[in-house]
């Protein structure tokens, strides 16, 4: 698929000034300036994150009320229920808060609750509140959910149950009647950093309680590995406070992880140092699979396990759920692709809407992502859910999917989501009408440019620049993630040495030359580019990583795209 190349630019004067301070390659200074790191002081904070730079938790609106209510519960020996969503952010939040509450109140007075994805749905549930009432809980701490649960929290209030809401989702105009709402995105919250995930908000509450109760700060820091896992999985910006939490969370995950992370790492076969990408691709799918295929409660049990053996037994369940998820995801993706390839009309649309009643509803969101990668257009995958059709939608970069679905609401029973992803429910008889309406809305709004995937390139360099010192500074820019992505480079007019070849029938092993410098590279699933490389010269877009072979380590290109040079 053709891709758009966009080369980022930065102010030349700022780059020059920063280079004078830092004495590093101008391309690295260019990348830093693009990311808003344009002074020596900002660079120092970026390259040397400090836990002392975390914001005071008391700056968050309602933090005083939340802490006071929890301390009141401790003194009165009330039962406290820690409630969280079934995804990575929710389960890690619950694991952190539950373990911390067990330190400050008798363990028998604290329980946790994860709603079942299919029986209860997303967020605070009536079943959860009824469970609290039936079992004598008078305080619920909700994490990664609750900000939109106005009626349910009112229902809890009528039953005599107080709520503390820790959430990071955008609040509506009407807020729930909780005793405290911790959410930096509230319009009147003066907390300096707005991009915390749910687990991050929970961590700030733990920090405040630690301070109030005169405990050592290290008590809160023991939960940093789980907080980093939530930051990675929830795809929040890795800037500011999130960067500090992720940096030290990864440090803990590598030096002294909780038993759950250790067990999942063992089962995934990963023996090297953990990076953010490992948390995203090794840890997160296995945790999410529990909620998709079965019950996410066991993910929390794994994270809070006191022994490695206990954690491993739960991790094996998650691992099996993930294998089952992968199987379902692969077979449904194949079936959906076949449906689209057999139907010429569907191939020429600006949208994809597919439905089969037997598809597993736990993986339709993943399948929607796979189809979006394949056809690169707004995509909806639907399946049967009870008497209705329900499914997930995914967008392409820059197109507001939620607004497009909102414009077709007359055909729907319900919908929710945001710019890039959404969920929806409708009657099966309305699928075709909705599909046609969605196509009409998207076709009238989306530009041809948005239907071509974009590669954002940070800087143009020559192969001569790719040296261990250069790579070492790149590594210090980790952890990578939204708003601090792994730098992407372009080198123009490079030629094949004659040693490039196709490996395993689908990948390209590249040996390229620019001037007198030769670099090797790997270009996955791109054997069809081989004739372009052979004809050369080519422009190549890539990230830089290390290749280990026979105990020797060398730098290599991880190629993202290639095209013939213009001259």
Coordinates of C-alpha atoms in Angstrom, one line a residue:
X1 CA 0.0 0.0 0.0
X2 CA 1.3 3.4 -0.9
X3 CA 2.2 5.6 2.0
X4 CA 2.5 9.4 2.5
X5 CA 5.8 10.6 3.8
X6 CA 5.8 13.7 5.9
X7 CA 9.1 15.1 7.1
X8 CA 8.8 17.1 10.3
X9 CA 10.4 20.5 10.5
X10 CA 11.7 22.6 13.5
X11 CA 13.0 26.1 13.9
X12 CA 16.7 26.2 12.7
X13 CA 17.8 28.8 15.3
X14 CA 16.4 26.8 18.2
X15 CA 18.1 23.6 16.9
X16 CA 21.5 25.5 16.7
X17 CA 21.1 27.0 20.2
X18 CA 20.2 23.6 21.7
X19 CA 23.2 21.9 19.9
X20 CA 25.5 24.5 21.4
X21 CA 24.3 23.5 24.9
X22 CA 24.1 19.7 24.4
X23 CA 27.0 19.1 22.0
X24 CA 25.1 16.2 20.2
X25 CA 24.3 15.6 16.6
X26 CA 22.0 18.3 15.0
X27 CA 19.5 15.6 13.9
X28 CA 19.0 14.7 17.5
X29 CA 18.5 18.3 18.5
X30 CA 16.0 18.7 15.7
X31 CA 14.0 15.8 17.1
X32 CA 14.1 17.3 20.6
X33 CA 13.0 20.7 19.4
X34 CA 10.1 19.2 17.4
X35 CA 9.0 17.6 20.7
X36 CA 9.1 20.8 22.6
X37 CA 12.4 20.1 24.3
X38 CA 14.2 23.2 23.2
X39 CA 16.2 24.4 26.2
X40 CA 19.0 22.8 28.3
X41 CA 16.7 22.7 31.4
X42 CA 14.0 20.9 29.5
X43 CA 16.6 18.5 28.0
X44 CA 17.9 17.7 31.5
X45 CA 14.4 16.9 32.8
X46 CA 13.7 14.8 29.6
X47 CA 16.9 12.7 29.7
X48 CA 17.1 12.4 33.5
X49 CA 13.6 12.0 34.8
X50 CA 13.3 12.3 38.6
X51 CA 10.6 11.0 40.9
X52 CA 11.0 14.3 42.9
X53 CA 9.5 16.1 39.8
X54 CA 6.2 14.3 40.2
X55 CA 3.4 16.8 41.0
X56 CA 2.0 17.2 44.5
X57 CA -1.1 14.9 44.6
X58 CA -2.9 17.5 46.7
X59 CA -3.1 19.8 43.7
X60 CA -5.8 17.5 42.3
X61 CA -9.4 18.7 42.8
X62 CA -11.2 16.7 45.6
X63 CA -8.0 14.9 46.8
X64 CA -8.6 16.2 50.3
X65 CA -12.2 14.9 50.3
X66 CA -11.0 11.5 48.9
X67 CA -8.3 11.1 51.5
X68 CA -10.6 12.2 54.4
X69 CA -13.3 9.7 53.3
X70 CA -10.9 6.8 53.2
X71 CA -9.3 7.7 56.6
X72 CA -12.9 7.9 58.0
X73 CA -13.5 4.4 56.6
X74 CA -10.3 3.1 58.2
X75 CA -11.2 4.6 61.7
X76 CA -14.8 3.3 61.5
X77 CA -13.7 -0.1 60.2
X78 CA -16.0 0.2 57.2
X79 CA -15.8 -2.3 54.4
X80 CA -14.3 -0.9 51.2
X81 CA -14.8 -2.2 47.7
X82 CA -12.2 -1.4 45.0
X83 CA -13.9 -1.4 41.6
X84 CA -12.3 -1.3 38.2
X85 CA -12.7 -2.0 34.5
X86 CA -11.8 -5.3 32.8
X87 CA -8.9 -3.9 30.7
X88 CA -5.2 -3.4 31.5
X89 CA -5.7 0.1 33.0
X90 CA -8.6 -1.1 35.1
X91 CA -7.1 -4.3 36.4
X92 CA -3.7 -2.8 37.2
X93 CA -5.5 0.1 39.0
X94 CA -7.5 -2.3 41.1
X95 CA -4.4 -4.4 41.9
X96 CA -2.5 -1.3 43.1
X97 CA -5.3 0.2 45.2
X98 CA -6.4 -3.2 46.6
X99 CA -2.9 -4.0 47.8
X100 CA -2.4 -0.6 49.3
X101 CA -5.8 -0.6 51.1
X102 CA -4.8 -4.0 52.6
X103 CA -1.7 -2.2 54.1
X104 CA -3.7 0.5 55.8
X105 CA -6.9 -1.4 56.9
X106 CA -7.6 -4.9 58.1
X107 CA -7.4 -7.1 54.9
X108 CA -10.8 -8.7 55.6
X109 CA -12.4 -5.3 55.2
X110 CA -11.2 -4.8 51.6
X111 CA -12.4 -6.6 48.5
X112 CA -12.2 -6.0 44.8
X113 CA -14.7 -6.2 42.0
X114 CA -14.2 -6.4 38.2
X115 CA -17.4 -6.3 36.1
X116 CA -17.9 -9.1 33.6
X117 CA -17.5 -7.7 30.1
X118 CA -20.6 -9.5 28.7
X119 CA -22.9 -9.8 31.7
X120 CA -22.3 -6.2 33.0
X121 CA -20.7 -4.2 30.3
X122 CA -18.1 -1.4 30.6
X123 CA -17.6 0.6 33.8
X124 CA -19.6 0.9 37.0
X125 CA -22.4 -1.7 37.0
X126 CA -25.7 -2.2 38.9
X127 CA -24.6 -5.8 39.7
X128 CA -21.4 -4.4 41.3
X129 CA -23.4 -2.0 43.4
X130 CA -25.9 -4.7 44.4
X131 CA -22.9 -6.9 45.3
X132 CA -21.5 -4.1 47.6
X133 CA -24.9 -3.7 49.3
X134 CA -25.4 -7.4 49.8
X135 CA -22.0 -7.8 51.4
X136 CA -22.0 -4.7 53.6
X137 CA -19.6 -2.4 51.7
X138 CA -20.3 1.3 52.5
X139 CA -17.5 2.8 50.3
X140 CA -16.6 2.0 46.7
X141 CA -13.4 3.3 45.1
X142 CA -13.9 3.2 41.3
X143 CA -10.8 3.3 39.1
X144 CA -10.6 3.9 35.3
X145 CA -14.4 4.3 35.3
X146 CA -17.3 6.2 37.0
X147 CA -17.1 9.7 35.6
X148 CA -20.1 9.1 33.4
X149 CA -22.1 6.8 35.9
X150 CA -24.4 9.5 37.2
X151 CA -27.5 7.4 37.6
X152 CA -25.7 4.3 39.0
X153 CA -23.8 6.3 41.6
X154 CA -27.0 8.0 42.6
X155 CA -28.5 4.5 43.0
X156 CA -25.6 3.6 45.3
X157 CA -26.1 6.7 47.3
X158 CA -29.7 5.8 47.9
X159 CA -28.5 2.4 49.2
X160 CA -26.1 4.2 51.6
X161 CA -22.9 3.5 49.6
X162 CA -20.4 6.3 49.0
X163 CA -18.3 6.5 45.9
X164 CA -14.8 7.9 45.3
X165 CA -14.3 8.1 41.5
X166 CA -10.8 8.0 40.1
X167 CA -11.1 8.4 36.3
X168 CA -9.3 10.0 33.4
X169 CA -12.0 9.9 30.7
X170 CA -13.5 13.2 29.6
X171 CA -16.3 14.3 32.0
X172 CA -19.8 15.2 30.8
X173 CA -21.5 18.5 32.0
X174 CA -23.3 16.5 34.7
X175 CA -21.0 14.8 37.2
X176 CA -21.9 11.8 39.4
X177 CA -22.9 12.5 43.0
X178 CA -19.7 11.0 44.4
X179 CA -18.1 12.2 47.7
X180 CA -15.0 12.9 45.7
X181 CA -14.1 12.9 42.0
X182 CA -10.4 12.6 41.1
X183 CA -10.0 13.4 37.4
X184 CA -7.5 16.0 36.1
X185 CA -9.7 16.6 33.0
X186 CA -12.4 18.3 35.1
X187 CA -12.7 21.9 33.9
X188 CA -12.1 23.3 37.4
X189 CA -9.2 20.9 38.4
X190 CA -5.9 22.8 38.6
X191 CA -3.8 19.7 38.5
X192 CA -0.9 20.6 36.1
X193 CA -0.8 17.3 34.1
X194 CA -4.0 16.3 32.4
X195 CA -2.9 13.0 30.6
X196 CA -2.7 10.5 33.4
X197 CA -4.3 7.1 32.8
X198 CA -6.8 5.6 35.3
X199 CA -4.0 3.8 37.1
X200 CA -2.0 7.0 37.2
X201 CA -4.9 8.8 39.0
X202 CA -5.1 5.9 41.4
X203 CA -1.4 6.2 42.0
X204 CA -1.8 9.9 42.9
X205 CA -4.5 8.9 45.5
X206 CA -2.1 6.3 47.0
X207 CA 0.7 9.0 47.1
X208 CA -1.6 11.4 49.0
X209 CA -2.6 8.7 51.5
X210 CA 1.0 7.7 52.0
X211 CA 1.8 11.3 52.8
X212 CA -1.2 11.8 55.1
X213 CA -0.5 8.6 57.0
X214 CA 3.2 9.4 57.4
X215 CA 4.3 6.4 55.5
X216 CA 7.6 6.3 53.4
X217 CA 7.2 7.4 49.7
X218 CA 8.6 4.0 48.7
X219 CA 5.3 2.5 49.8
X220 CA 3.7 4.1 46.7
X221 CA 6.7 3.4 44.4
X222 CA 6.2 -0.4 44.8
X223 CA 3.3 0.0 42.4
X224 CA 5.2 1.7 39.6
X225 CA 5.7 -1.4 37.4
X226 CA 1.9 -1.8 37.2
X227 CA 1.4 1.9 36.6
X228 CA 3.9 1.7 33.7
X229 CA 2.0 -1.3 32.3
X230 CA -1.2 0.8 32.4
X231 CA 0.4 3.8 30.7
X232 CA 1.8 1.6 28.0
X233 CA -1.4 -0.3 27.3
X234 CA -3.8 2.7 27.5
X235 CA -1.8 4.6 24.8
X236 CA -1.7 7.9 26.8
X237 CA 1.0 10.5 25.9
X238 CA 4.5 9.6 27.3
X239 CA 5.2 13.1 28.3
X240 CA 5.6 15.0 31.6
X241 CA 4.5 13.0 34.6
X242 CA 3.6 9.9 32.5
X243 CA 7.2 9.8 31.3
X244 CA 8.5 9.8 34.8
X245 CA 6.1 7.1 36.0
X246 CA 6.8 5.0 32.9
X247 CA 10.6 5.4 33.2
X248 CA 10.7 4.3 36.9
X249 CA 8.0 1.7 36.3
X250 CA 10.1 0.1 33.6
X251 CA 13.1 0.2 35.9
X252 CA 11.1 -1.6 38.6
X253 CA 9.7 -4.1 36.0
X254 CA 13.3 -5.0 35.0
X255 CA 14.8 -5.0 38.5
X256 CA 12.1 -6.2 40.9
X257 CA 8.7 -6.8 39.1
X258 CA 5.6 -8.0 40.8
X259 CA 5.0 -11.8 40.5
X260 CA 2.4 -11.3 37.8
X261 CA 4.6 -9.4 35.4
X262 CA 7.5 -11.9 36.1
X263 CA 5.1 -14.8 35.3
X264 CA 3.8 -13.3 32.1
X265 CA 7.3 -12.4 31.0
X266 CA 8.4 -16.1 31.5
X267 CA 5.4 -17.5 29.6
X268 CA 5.9 -15.1 26.7
X269 CA 9.5 -16.3 26.4
X270 CA 11.0 -12.8 26.7
X271 CA 14.4 -13.0 28.5
X272 CA 15.8 -9.5 27.6
X273 CA 15.3 -6.1 29.1
X274 CA 11.7 -5.0 29.1
X275 CA 10.8 -1.9 27.1
X276 CA 7.5 -0.1 26.7
X277 CA 6.8 -2.1 23.5
X278 CA 7.2 -5.3 25.5
X279 CA 4.5 -4.1 28.0
X280 CA 2.3 -3.3 25.0
X281 CA 2.8 -6.5 23.0
X282 CA 3.7 -9.1 25.6
X283 CA 1.9 -8.1 28.8
X284 CA -1.1 -6.1 27.7
X285 CA -2.7 -8.7 25.2
X286 CA -2.6 -11.4 27.8
X287 CA -4.3 -9.3 30.4
X288 CA -6.9 -8.0 28.0
X289 CA -7.5 -11.5 26.7
X290 CA -8.9 -12.5 30.2
X291 CA -11.7 -10.0 29.8
X292 CA -12.3 -10.7 26.1
X293 CA -12.5 -14.4 26.4
X294 CA -13.6 -15.1 29.9
X295 CA -13.4 -13.1 33.3
X296 CA -10.8 -10.4 34.0
X297 CA -10.9 -11.0 37.8
X298 CA -8.0 -13.6 37.4
X299 CA -5.8 -10.8 35.9
X300 CA -6.0 -8.9 39.3
X301 CA -5.5 -12.2 41.2
X302 CA -2.3 -12.7 39.1
X303 CA -1.0 -9.1 39.8
X304 CA -1.7 -9.4 43.6
X305 CA -0.3 -12.9 44.0
X306 CA 1.9 -13.2 47.0
X307 CA 4.1 -16.0 45.5
X308 CA 5.5 -16.6 42.0
X309 CA 3.9 -20.0 41.8
X310 CA 0.4 -18.6 42.4
X311 CA 1.0 -15.8 39.9
X312 CA 2.2 -18.4 37.3
X313 CA -1.0 -20.4 37.7
X314 CA -3.1 -17.3 36.9
X315 CA -0.7 -16.2 34.2
X316 CA -1.1 -19.6 32.5
X317 CA -4.9 -19.0 32.4
X318 CA -4.3 -15.6 30.8
X319 CA -1.8 -17.1 28.4
X320 CA -4.4 -19.7 27.3
X321 CA -7.1 -17.1 26.9
X322 CA -4.7 -15.2 24.7
X323 CA -4.0 -18.2 22.5
X324 CA -7.7 -18.7 22.2
X325 CA -8.1 -14.9 21.4
X326 CA -5.4 -15.1 18.7
X327 CA -7.1 -18.1 17.1
X328 CA -10.5 -16.4 17.0
X329 CA -8.9 -13.1 15.8
X330 CA -7.0 -14.8 13.0
X331 CA -10.0 -16.9 11.7
X332 CA -12.5 -14.0 11.9
X333 CA -10.0 -11.7 10.1
X334 CA -9.5 -14.3 7.4
X335 CA -13.2 -14.7 7.0
X336 CA -13.9 -11.0 6.9
X337 CA -11.1 -10.5 4.3
X338 CA -12.6 -13.2 2.1
X339 CA -16.1 -11.6 2.3
X340 CA -14.6 -8.3 1.2
X341 CA -12.5 -9.8 -1.6
X342 CA -15.6 -11.6 -3.0
X343 CA -17.6 -8.5 -3.2
X344 CA -16.4 -5.9 -5.6
X345 CA -18.9 -3.2 -4.5
X346 CA -17.5 -3.4 -0.9
X347 CA -14.0 -3.2 -2.1
X348 CA -14.6 0.2 -3.7
X349 CA -16.2 1.8 -0.7
X350 CA -14.6 4.4 1.6
X351 CA -15.7 2.3 4.6
X352 CA -15.8 -1.3 5.7
X353 CA -18.8 -2.7 7.6
X354 CA -19.0 -6.5 8.0
X355 CA -21.3 -8.7 10.1
X356 CA -21.5 -12.4 10.9
X357 CA -23.7 -13.6 13.8
X358 CA -21.2 -16.3 14.9
X359 CA -18.1 -14.1 15.4
X360 CA -16.7 -13.9 18.9
X361 CA -17.6 -10.5 20.3
X362 CA -14.4 -10.4 22.4
X363 CA -12.2 -9.9 19.4
X364 CA -14.3 -7.8 17.0
X365 CA -12.3 -4.7 18.0
X366 CA -9.0 -6.4 17.2
X367 CA -10.4 -7.6 13.8
X368 CA -11.6 -4.0 13.1
X369 CA -8.0 -2.9 13.7
X370 CA -6.6 -5.6 11.4
X371 CA -9.0 -4.7 8.6
X372 CA -8.2 -1.0 9.0
X373 CA -4.5 -1.9 8.6
X374 CA -5.3 -3.9 5.5
X375 CA -7.7 -1.5 3.6
X376 CA -6.9 1.7 5.5
X377 CA -10.4 3.2 5.9
X378 CA -12.9 3.6 8.7
X379 CA -14.0 0.1 9.7
X380 CA -16.8 -1.5 11.7
X381 CA -17.0 -5.2 12.6
X382 CA -20.4 -6.5 14.0
X383 CA -21.6 -9.7 15.5
X384 CA -24.7 -11.1 17.3
X385 CA -25.1 -10.0 20.9
X386 CA -28.3 -11.4 22.4
X387 CA -31.2 -10.1 20.2
X388 CA -29.1 -7.4 18.6
X389 CA -26.0 -6.8 16.6
X390 CA -23.1 -5.1 18.4
X391 CA -19.6 -4.3 17.4
X392 CA -16.5 -2.1 17.4
X393 CA -15.3 0.6 15.0
X394 CA -11.8 1.8 14.3
X395 CA -10.8 4.9 12.3
X396 CA -7.8 6.1 10.3
X397 CA -5.5 8.9 11.5
X398 CA -7.2 12.3 11.3
X399 CA -10.8 11.2 10.8
X400 CA -13.4 11.7 13.5
X401 CA -15.1 8.3 13.6
X402 CA -17.4 9.1 16.5
X403 CA -19.0 12.1 14.7
X404 CA -19.6 9.9 11.6
X405 CA -21.4 7.3 13.8
X406 CA -23.3 10.0 15.6
X407 CA -24.6 11.3 12.2
X408 CA -26.1 7.8 11.6
X409 CA -27.7 7.5 15.1
X410 CA -31.2 7.1 13.7
X411 CA -30.2 3.5 12.8
X412 CA -28.7 2.6 16.2
X413 CA -29.9 1.6 19.6
X414 CA -26.8 2.9 21.3
X415 CA -23.2 4.0 20.7
X416 CA -20.2 5.5 22.5
X417 CA -16.5 6.1 22.0
X418 CA -14.1 8.8 20.8
X419 CA -12.3 10.2 17.7
X420 CA -10.5 7.0 16.8
X421 CA -12.5 4.1 18.2
X422 CA -16.1 3.4 19.1
X423 CA -18.7 0.7 20.0
X424 CA -22.3 0.4 18.8
X425 CA -25.5 -1.6 19.1
X426 CA -28.3 -1.9 16.6
X427 CA -31.1 -4.2 15.4
X428 CA -29.9 -6.7 12.8
X429 CA -32.6 -5.6 10.3
X430 CA -31.0 -2.1 10.3
X431 CA -27.4 -3.3 9.5
X432 CA -27.7 -2.6 5.8
X433 CA -29.4 0.8 6.2
X434 CA -26.7 1.8 8.8
X435 CA -23.9 0.5 6.5
X436 CA -25.2 2.6 3.6
X437 CA -25.7 5.7 5.8
X438 CA -22.2 5.4 7.3
X439 CA -20.7 5.0 3.8
X440 CA -22.5 8.1 2.7
X441 CA -21.4 10.2 5.7
X442 CA -17.8 9.1 5.5
X443 CA -17.5 9.5 1.7
X444 CA -18.8 13.1 2.0
X445 CA -16.3 14.0 4.7
X446 CA -13.1 12.1 4.3
X447 CA -10.3 13.4 2.0
X448 CA -8.4 11.1 -0.4
X449 CA -5.2 12.0 1.5
X450 CA -6.6 10.6 4.8
X451 CA -7.1 7.2 3.1
X452 CA -3.4 6.9 2.5
X453 CA -1.4 5.9 5.6
X454 CA 1.1 8.5 6.7
X455 CA 4.7 7.9 7.9
X456 CA 6.0 10.9 10.0
X457 CA 9.7 11.2 9.5
X458 CA 11.7 13.0 12.2
X459 CA 15.0 13.8 10.4
X460 CA 17.1 13.2 7.3
X461 CA 20.5 11.7 8.1
X462 CA 23.3 9.9 6.3
X463 CA 24.4 6.3 7.1
X464 CA 27.7 7.8 8.3
X465 CA 25.8 9.3 11.3
X466 CA 24.6 5.9 12.5
X467 CA 27.2 5.2 15.1
X468 CA 27.0 3.7 18.7
X469 CA 27.2 7.2 20.3
X470 CA 24.2 8.4 18.2
X471 CA 22.3 5.2 19.0
X472 CA 23.1 5.5 22.7
X473 CA 21.4 9.0 22.8
X474 CA 18.4 7.6 20.9
X475 CA 18.1 4.9 23.6
X476 CA 18.1 7.6 26.3
X477 CA 15.0 9.1 24.7
X478 CA 13.0 6.1 25.9
X479 CA 10.4 5.3 27.0
X480 CA 8.8 5.8 23.6
X481 CA 5.1 6.2 23.0
X482 CA 2.5 8.8 21.9
X483 CA 4.0 12.3 21.6
X484 CA 7.5 10.7 22.1
X485 CA 7.6 8.0 19.4
X486 CA 10.7 6.2 18.4
X487 CA 12.5 8.5 15.9
X488 CA 12.0 7.8 12.3
X489 CA 14.8 8.7 9.8
X490 CA 15.2 9.0 6.0
X491 CA 18.3 8.5 4.0
X492 CA 18.1 9.3 0.3
X493 CA 19.9 7.9 -2.8
X494 CA 21.1 4.6 -1.4
X495 CA 22.0 1.6 -3.5
X496 CA 21.9 -2.1 -3.2
X497 CA 25.3 -3.7 -2.6
X498 CA 24.1 -6.8 -4.5
X499 CA 23.8 -8.7 -1.2
X500 CA 20.2 -7.9 -0.4
X501 CA 17.9 -10.9 -0.6
X502 CA 14.4 -12.3 0.1
X503 CA 14.3 -14.4 3.3
X504 CA 11.5 -16.8 4.4
X505 CA 9.7 -15.9 1.1
X506 CA 8.2 -12.7 2.5
X507 CA 10.8 -10.5 4.2
X508 CA 13.7 -8.5 2.7
X509 CA 17.2 -8.7 4.2
X510 CA 18.8 -5.5 3.0
X511 CA 22.5 -4.6 2.5
X512 CA 22.5 -1.0 1.4
X513 CA 25.3 1.5 0.6
X514 CA 25.4 5.3 0.8
X515 CA 28.7 6.8 -0.2
X516 CA 31.3 4.4 1.4
X517 CA 29.1 3.3 4.3
X518 CA 27.2 0.0 4.2
X519 CA 24.2 -0.7 6.5
X520 CA 22.2 -3.9 6.9
X521 CA 18.4 -3.8 7.5
X522 CA 15.3 -5.8 7.7
X523 CA 12.0 -5.0 5.9
X524 CA 9.2 -7.3 7.1
X525 CA 6.5 -8.7 4.7
X526 CA 8.0 -6.7 1.8
X527 CA 9.5 -9.2 -0.6
X528 CA 7.6 -7.4 -3.4
X529 CA 9.9 -4.4 -3.0
X530 CA 13.0 -6.4 -4.1
X531 CA 12.9 -5.3 -7.8
X532 CA 12.8 -1.6 -6.7
X533 CA 15.8 -2.1 -4.4
X534 CA 17.7 -3.9 -7.2
X535 CA 17.0 -1.2 -9.8
X536 CA 18.0 1.6 -7.2
X537 CA 18.9 4.1 -6.1
X538 CA 16.2 4.3 -3.4
X539 CA 15.1 6.5 -0.5
X540 CA 14.7 4.5 2.7
X541 CA 12.7 5.3 5.8
X542 CA 13.6 3.4 9.0
X543 CA 14.1 3.3 12.7
X544 CA 17.4 2.1 14.1
X545 CA 17.8 -0.9 16.4
X546 CA 20.3 -3.5 17.4
X547 CA 20.8 -6.9 15.7
X548 CA 22.3 -9.7 17.7
X549 CA 23.9 -12.6 15.8
X550 CA 26.3 -15.2 17.1
X551 CA 27.0 -13.1 20.2
X552 CA 27.9 -10.0 18.2
X553 CA 25.8 -6.9 18.3
X554 CA 25.5 -4.4 15.4
X555 CA 23.3 -1.5 14.5
X556 CA 20.7 -2.2 11.8
X557 CA 17.8 -0.4 10.0
X558 CA 14.3 -1.5 10.7
X559 CA 12.8 -0.4 7.4
X560 CA 9.3 1.1 7.3
X561 CA 9.2 2.0 3.6
X562 CA 11.2 2.3 0.4
X563 CA 10.7 4.2 -2.8
X564 CA 12.7 4.9 -5.9
X565 CA 14.8 8.1 -5.6
X566 CA 13.9 11.1 -7.7
X567 CA 17.5 11.7 -8.5

